[in-house]
Amino acid sequence: MTMPAAIEAVRAAFAGLTAGEFELPPRQAFSDSRSLVMSVHHKPTRSTAVKVISIEIERDPVITGTIVYSHPDGQFVTDAVPLTTLRTGAVVGVATDLLADEDASHLALLGAGAQAADQVRAVHAVRPLKKLVIYNRNARKAEALLDSLKDELPDTVVDVALDAEQAVEGADVVCCATASTMPLFSCDALQERVHVNAIGSYRPVMRELPQALLESAEVVVVDQVEAALSEAGEIIRAVRSGVLRLESLVELGAALGNPPLREGRTVFKSVGVAVQDWAVARLLA
């Protein structure tokens, strides 16, 4: 499957979510979110996707699991790992296409783990990259990632940064894909006009973004408000402290129907929702 196809499938799914086409129960989390169960039902097609995954940060691979896509004519089962990285990249592609400047071409990627390559592919699919800078605590992993992507980015200048603040300097788009529990950079390190995606944190104790960014951003878009308020550490902290007003959060599906202005700093925070799994599993099936 190509990344552009996945992006279009996920875009349509979020529009369908806003239109009321899905039954989407909250994600079930066990063992301090080390085991997750995500399910969704699409009413028009009477199809259902259920994903069960295990997440262990110190394990290689970090994520293992299975997804089952059921529809009136049968059932499709596949490995959840490549599907999860693909659908997570795809939703970042949707958000970047919506919120980044049309001529954005400089990506800073923070993190070089399992999700990283599809973050690059997704941004490149909607904003062809002239420059890519990666920062990872283990510089060798960042270099290995760049090496694995070189054939896909023949016209892109690539580099490895010494730290996160150096990485985001001058970037039009920033992607955060880490398991950090502390903000990765200061708000002052960013350009005045930049779009930031954050997909790494999925537990209340995890944070990738500084509160000052959420406070000053022109718009903060989330995949789903309910999911963000229960799982996204930076959103939870910012709302509780009064830095971010709950009513100012915009869901991605709603933003697609009423695009916000591409001004100042824009943020997309995703913890992942099952409509993304359904969209990509349906294409595969």
GROMACS .gro file of C-alpha atoms in nm:
model
  285
    1MET     CA    1   0.000   0.000   0.000
    2THR     CA    2   0.125   0.349  -0.080
    3MET     CA    3   0.131   0.626   0.177
    4PRO     CA    4  -0.086   0.858  -0.040
    5ALA     CA    5  -0.355   0.588  -0.055
    6ALA     CA    6  -0.343   0.545   0.323
    7ILE     CA    7  -0.365   0.922   0.373
    8GLU     CA    8  -0.676   0.948   0.158
    9ALA     CA    9  -0.838   0.652   0.337
   10VAL     CA   10  -0.768   0.802   0.680
   11ARG     CA   11  -0.888   1.146   0.567
   12ALA     CA   12  -1.220   0.997   0.455
   13ALA     CA   13  -1.252   0.800   0.780
   14PHE     CA   14  -1.216   1.113   0.996
   15ALA     CA   15  -1.475   1.291   0.787
   16GLY     CA   16  -1.701   0.989   0.842
   17LEU     CA   17  -1.635   0.998   1.216
   18THR     CA   18  -1.755   1.357   1.232
   19ALA     CA   19  -2.059   1.263   1.021
   20GLY     CA   20  -2.159   0.997   1.275
   21GLU     CA   21  -2.080   0.692   1.061
   22PHE     CA   22  -1.885   0.511   1.333
   23GLU     CA   23  -1.946   0.355   1.671
   24LEU     CA   24  -1.621   0.422   1.855
   25PRO     CA   25  -1.591   0.304   2.216
   26PRO     CA   26  -1.303   0.434   2.429
   27ARG     CA   27  -0.977   0.244   2.400
   28GLN     CA   28  -0.925  -0.020   2.669
   29ALA     CA   29  -0.586   0.003   2.841
   30PHE     CA   30  -0.440  -0.256   3.075
   31SER     CA   31  -0.116  -0.289   3.274
   32ASP     CA   32  -0.038   0.084   3.270
   33SER     CA   33  -0.117   0.104   2.895
   34ARG     CA   34   0.121  -0.177   2.805
   35SER     CA   35  -0.171  -0.370   2.658
   36LEU     CA   36  -0.431  -0.191   2.445
   37VAL     CA   37  -0.756  -0.299   2.280
   38MET     CA   38  -0.907  -0.071   2.016
   39SER     CA   39  -1.233  -0.138   1.835
   40VAL     CA   40  -1.463   0.044   1.594
   41HIS     CA   41  -1.775  -0.032   1.390
   42HIS     CA   42  -1.861   0.137   1.060
   43LYS     CA   43  -2.238   0.145   1.033
   44PRO     CA   44  -2.278   0.202   0.656
   45THR     CA   45  -2.067  -0.103   0.563
   46ARG     CA   46  -2.143  -0.309   0.877
   47SER     CA   47  -1.770  -0.366   0.914
   48THR     CA   48  -1.567  -0.381   1.234
   49ALA     CA   49  -1.198  -0.352   1.318
   50VAL     CA   50  -1.046  -0.475   1.644
   51LYS     CA   51  -0.678  -0.432   1.731
   52VAL     CA   52  -0.496  -0.584   2.026
   53ILE     CA   53  -0.139  -0.467   2.085
   54SER     CA   54   0.136  -0.503   2.342
   55ILE     CA   55   0.377  -0.211   2.398
   56GLU     CA   56   0.708  -0.252   2.580
   57ILE     CA   57   0.942   0.046   2.538
   58GLU     CA   58   1.256  -0.156   2.617
   59ARG     CA   59   1.165  -0.441   2.380
   60ASP     CA   60   1.258  -0.478   2.016
   61PRO     CA   61   1.010  -0.460   1.853
   62VAL     CA   62   0.839  -0.217   2.089
   63ILE     CA   63   0.492  -0.300   1.950
   64THR     CA   64   0.347  -0.643   1.876
   65GLY     CA   65  -0.014  -0.727   1.799
   66THR     CA   66  -0.290  -0.829   1.561
   67ILE     CA   67  -0.580  -0.657   1.390
   68VAL     CA   68  -0.899  -0.828   1.275
   69TYR     CA   69  -1.119  -0.663   1.014
   70SER     CA   70  -1.464  -0.822   0.985
   71HIS     CA   71  -1.726  -0.743   0.723
   72PRO     CA   72  -2.044  -0.913   0.596
   73ASP     CA   73  -1.850  -1.121   0.341
   74GLY     CA   74  -1.573  -1.246   0.567
   75GLN     CA   75  -1.275  -1.159   0.782
   76PHE     CA   76  -0.921  -1.032   0.732
   77VAL     CA   77  -0.640  -1.073   0.989
   78THR     CA   78  -0.300  -0.905   0.975
   79ASP     CA   79   0.001  -0.799   1.179
   80ALA     CA   80  -0.081  -0.480   1.368
   81VAL     CA   81   0.273  -0.340   1.364
   82PRO     CA   82   0.316  -0.224   1.002
   83LEU     CA   83  -0.050  -0.126   0.990
   84THR     CA   84  -0.008   0.090   1.303
   85THR     CA   85   0.298   0.273   1.171
   86LEU     CA   86   0.127   0.326   0.835
   87ARG     CA   87  -0.198   0.459   0.979
   88THR     CA   88  -0.014   0.681   1.227
   89GLY     CA   89   0.191   0.825   0.946
   90ALA     CA   90  -0.123   0.869   0.739
   91VAL     CA   91  -0.304   1.078   1.000
   92VAL     CA   92   0.004   1.301   1.028
   93GLY     CA   93  -0.011   1.337   0.650
   94VAL     CA   94  -0.375   1.446   0.675
   95ALA     CA   95  -0.298   1.699   0.950
   96THR     CA   96   0.015   1.834   0.779
   97ASP     CA   97  -0.171   1.880   0.452
   98LEU     CA   98  -0.439   2.071   0.644
   99LEU     CA   99  -0.221   2.287   0.867
  100ALA     CA  100   0.128   2.332   0.716
  101ASP     CA  101   0.209   2.602   0.464
  102GLU     CA  102   0.168   2.489   0.105
  103ASP     CA  103   0.537   2.553   0.036
  104ALA     CA  104   0.665   2.387   0.356
  105SER     CA  105   0.964   2.167   0.271
  106HIS     CA  106   1.187   2.143   0.581
  107LEU     CA  107   1.102   1.865   0.828
  108ALA     CA  108   1.252   1.811   1.172
  109LEU     CA  109   1.190   1.461   1.304
  110LEU     CA  110   1.243   1.391   1.674
  111GLY     CA  111   1.276   1.018   1.733
  112ALA     CA  112   1.407   0.737   1.514
  113GLY     CA  113   1.202   0.443   1.640
  114ALA     CA  114   0.947   0.220   1.472
  115GLN     CA  115   0.709   0.506   1.385
  116ALA     CA  116   0.973   0.737   1.241
  117ALA     CA  117   1.005   0.626   0.879
  118ASP     CA  118   0.633   0.652   0.808
  119GLN     CA  119   0.626   0.998   0.966
  120VAL     CA  120   0.878   1.109   0.705
  121ARG     CA  121   0.694   0.933   0.422
  122ALA     CA  122   0.363   1.092   0.521
  123VAL     CA  123   0.496   1.448   0.536
  124HIS     CA  124   0.689   1.395   0.211
  125ALA     CA  125   0.369   1.273   0.042
  126VAL     CA  126   0.188   1.602   0.109
  127ARG     CA  127   0.482   1.846   0.131
  128PRO     CA  128   0.778   1.726  -0.081
  129LEU     CA  129   1.086   1.763   0.134
  130LYS     CA  130   1.393   1.965   0.042
  131LYS     CA  131   1.549   1.918   0.386
  132LEU     CA  132   1.516   1.655   0.661
  133VAL     CA  133   1.688   1.679   0.999
  134ILE     CA  134   1.657   1.397   1.253
  135TYR     CA  135   1.741   1.394   1.622
  136ASN     CA  136   1.750   1.080   1.832
  137ARG     CA  137   1.922   1.019   2.166
  138ASN     CA  138   2.110   0.739   1.992
  139ALA     CA  139   2.266   0.915   1.693
  140ARG     CA  140   2.343   0.583   1.523
  141LYS     CA  141   1.970   0.507   1.501
  142ALA     CA  142   1.912   0.845   1.336
  143GLU     CA  143   2.189   0.778   1.087
  144ALA     CA  144   2.052   0.430   1.015
  145LEU     CA  145   1.706   0.578   0.953
  146LEU     CA  146   1.846   0.832   0.709
  147ASP     CA  147   2.035   0.555   0.530
  148SER     CA  148   1.716   0.348   0.497
  149LEU     CA  149   1.528   0.645   0.348
  150LYS     CA  150   1.793   0.774   0.107
  151ASP     CA  151   1.648   0.600  -0.199
  152GLU     CA  152   1.305   0.750  -0.127
  153LEU     CA  153   1.445   1.102  -0.081
  154PRO     CA  154   1.703   1.144  -0.361
  155ASP     CA  155   1.657   1.521  -0.383
  156THR     CA  156   1.639   1.590  -0.009
  157VAL     CA  157   1.926   1.731   0.197
  158VAL     CA  158   1.949   1.519   0.513
  159ASP     CA  159   2.129   1.566   0.843
  160VAL     CA  160   2.148   1.440   1.202
  161ALA     CA  161   2.117   1.703   1.477
  162LEU     CA  162   2.308   1.706   1.804
  163ASP     CA  163   1.996   1.790   2.007
  164ALA     CA  164   1.624   1.854   1.965
  165GLU     CA  165   1.653   2.233   1.971
  166GLN     CA  166   1.910   2.227   1.693
  167ALA     CA  167   1.687   1.991   1.495
  168VAL     CA  168   1.377   2.214   1.500
  169GLU     CA  169   1.566   2.533   1.414
  170GLY     CA  170   1.431   2.668   1.086
  171ALA     CA  171   1.188   2.379   1.031
  172ASP     CA  172   0.850   2.437   0.863
  173VAL     CA  173   0.716   2.107   0.999
  174VAL     CA  174   0.815   1.920   1.316
  175CYS     CA  175   0.721   1.559   1.392
  176CYS     CA  176   0.763   1.421   1.745
  177ALA     CA  177   0.767   1.042   1.769
  178THR     CA  178   0.924   0.962   2.106
  179ALA     CA  179   0.835   0.808   2.442
  180SER     CA  180   0.943   1.120   2.630
  181THR     CA  181   0.795   1.222   2.963
  182MET     CA  182   0.934   1.576   2.934
  183PRO     CA  183   0.895   1.839   2.657
  184LEU     CA  184   1.151   1.782   2.384
  185PHE     CA  185   1.227   2.147   2.306
  186SER     CA  186   1.144   2.500   2.417
  187CYS     CA  187   0.883   2.701   2.234
  188ASP     CA  188   1.145   2.968   2.160
  189ALA     CA  189   1.341   2.719   1.948
  190LEU     CA  190   1.060   2.713   1.689
  191GLN     CA  191   0.997   2.946   1.399
  192GLU     CA  192   0.706   3.187   1.436
  193ARG     CA  193   0.532   2.998   1.154
  194VAL     CA  194   0.560   2.621   1.195
  195HIS     CA  195   0.334   2.317   1.210
  196VAL     CA  196   0.405   2.060   1.483
  197ASN     CA  197   0.279   1.699   1.491
  198ALA     CA  198   0.308   1.493   1.810
  199ILE     CA  199   0.227   1.122   1.802
  200GLY     CA  200   0.462   0.967   2.058
  201SER     CA  201   0.291   1.020   2.393
  202TYR     CA  202  -0.012   0.801   2.462
  203ARG     CA  203  -0.021   0.799   2.844
  204PRO     CA  204  -0.098   1.084   3.089
  205VAL     CA  205   0.260   1.077   3.223
  206MET     CA  206   0.413   1.125   2.878
  207ARG     CA  207   0.480   1.463   2.716
  208GLU     CA  208   0.657   1.579   2.402
  209LEU     CA  209   0.534   1.938   2.365
  210PRO     CA  210   0.604   2.244   2.585
  211GLN     CA  211   0.303   2.410   2.747
  212ALA     CA  212   0.408   2.743   2.597
  213LEU     CA  213   0.348   2.601   2.249
  214LEU     CA  214  -0.002   2.482   2.335
  215GLU     CA  215  -0.075   2.819   2.494
  216SER     CA  216   0.050   3.027   2.201
  217ALA     CA  217  -0.059   2.808   1.907
  218GLU     CA  218  -0.311   2.952   1.664
  219VAL     CA  219  -0.494   2.620   1.668
  220VAL     CA  220  -0.454   2.286   1.850
  221VAL     CA  221  -0.610   1.996   1.658
  222VAL     CA  222  -0.657   1.649   1.811
  223ASP     CA  223  -0.775   1.322   1.661
  224GLN     CA  224  -1.055   1.299   1.918
  225VAL     CA  225  -1.112   1.523   2.222
  226GLU     CA  226  -1.225   1.238   2.448
  227ALA     CA  227  -0.917   1.032   2.367
  228ALA     CA  228  -0.682   1.328   2.409
  229LEU     CA  229  -0.824   1.418   2.750
  230SER     CA  230  -0.774   1.065   2.879
  231GLU     CA  231  -0.437   0.978   2.722
  232ALA     CA  232  -0.240   1.277   2.591
  233GLY     CA  233  -0.018   1.396   2.874
  234GLU     CA  234   0.059   1.740   2.732
  235ILE     CA  235  -0.309   1.810   2.655
  236ILE     CA  236  -0.425   1.689   2.998
  237ARG     CA  237  -0.167   1.902   3.179
  238ALA     CA  238  -0.235   2.212   2.969
  239VAL     CA  239  -0.614   2.192   3.016
  240ARG     CA  240  -0.589   2.128   3.390
  241SER     CA  241  -0.352   2.420   3.440
  242GLY     CA  242  -0.573   2.655   3.239
  243VAL     CA  243  -0.306   2.711   2.974
  244LEU     CA  244  -0.530   2.554   2.711
  245ARG     CA  245  -0.906   2.604   2.705
  246LEU     CA  246  -1.100   2.281   2.650
  247GLU     CA  247  -1.336   2.451   2.408
  248SER     CA  248  -1.046   2.561   2.190
  249LEU     CA  249  -0.951   2.202   2.101
  250VAL     CA  250  -1.055   2.115   1.745
  251GLU     CA  251  -1.114   1.759   1.629
  252LEU     CA  252  -0.948   1.661   1.303
  253GLY     CA  253  -1.271   1.556   1.131
  254ALA     CA  254  -1.432   1.891   1.209
  255ALA     CA  255  -1.123   2.079   1.094
  256LEU     CA  256  -1.135   1.900   0.759
  257GLY     CA  257  -1.482   2.042   0.702
  258ASN     CA  258  -1.387   2.390   0.823
  259PRO     CA  259  -1.014   2.437   0.766
  260PRO     CA  260  -0.841   2.667   1.018
  261LEU     CA  261  -0.612   2.945   0.902
  262ARG     CA  262  -0.252   2.849   0.829
  263GLU     CA  263  -0.101   3.116   1.051
  264GLY     CA  264   0.146   3.126   1.337
  265ARG     CA  265   0.217   2.798   1.512
  266THR     CA  266  -0.024   2.509   1.459
  267VAL     CA  267  -0.031   2.179   1.648
  268PHE     CA  268  -0.171   1.835   1.581
  269LYS     CA  269  -0.174   1.593   1.875
  270SER     CA  270  -0.269   1.231   1.812
  271VAL     CA  271  -0.297   0.935   2.047
  272GLY     CA  272  -0.445   0.720   1.770
  273VAL     CA  273  -0.807   0.614   1.733
  274ALA     CA  274  -0.950   0.296   1.585
  275VAL     CA  275  -1.103   0.462   1.278
  276GLN     CA  276  -0.745   0.489   1.145
  277ASP     CA  277  -0.695   0.112   1.185
  278TRP     CA  278  -1.033   0.048   1.019
  279ALA     CA  279  -0.948   0.272   0.723
  280VAL     CA  280  -0.617   0.102   0.643
  281ALA     CA  281  -0.739  -0.251   0.723
  282ARG     CA  282  -1.033  -0.200   0.487
  283LEU     CA  283  -0.797  -0.100   0.207
  284LEU     CA  284  -0.578  -0.402   0.271
  285ALA     CA  285  -0.876  -0.634   0.283
   0.00000   0.00000   0.00000
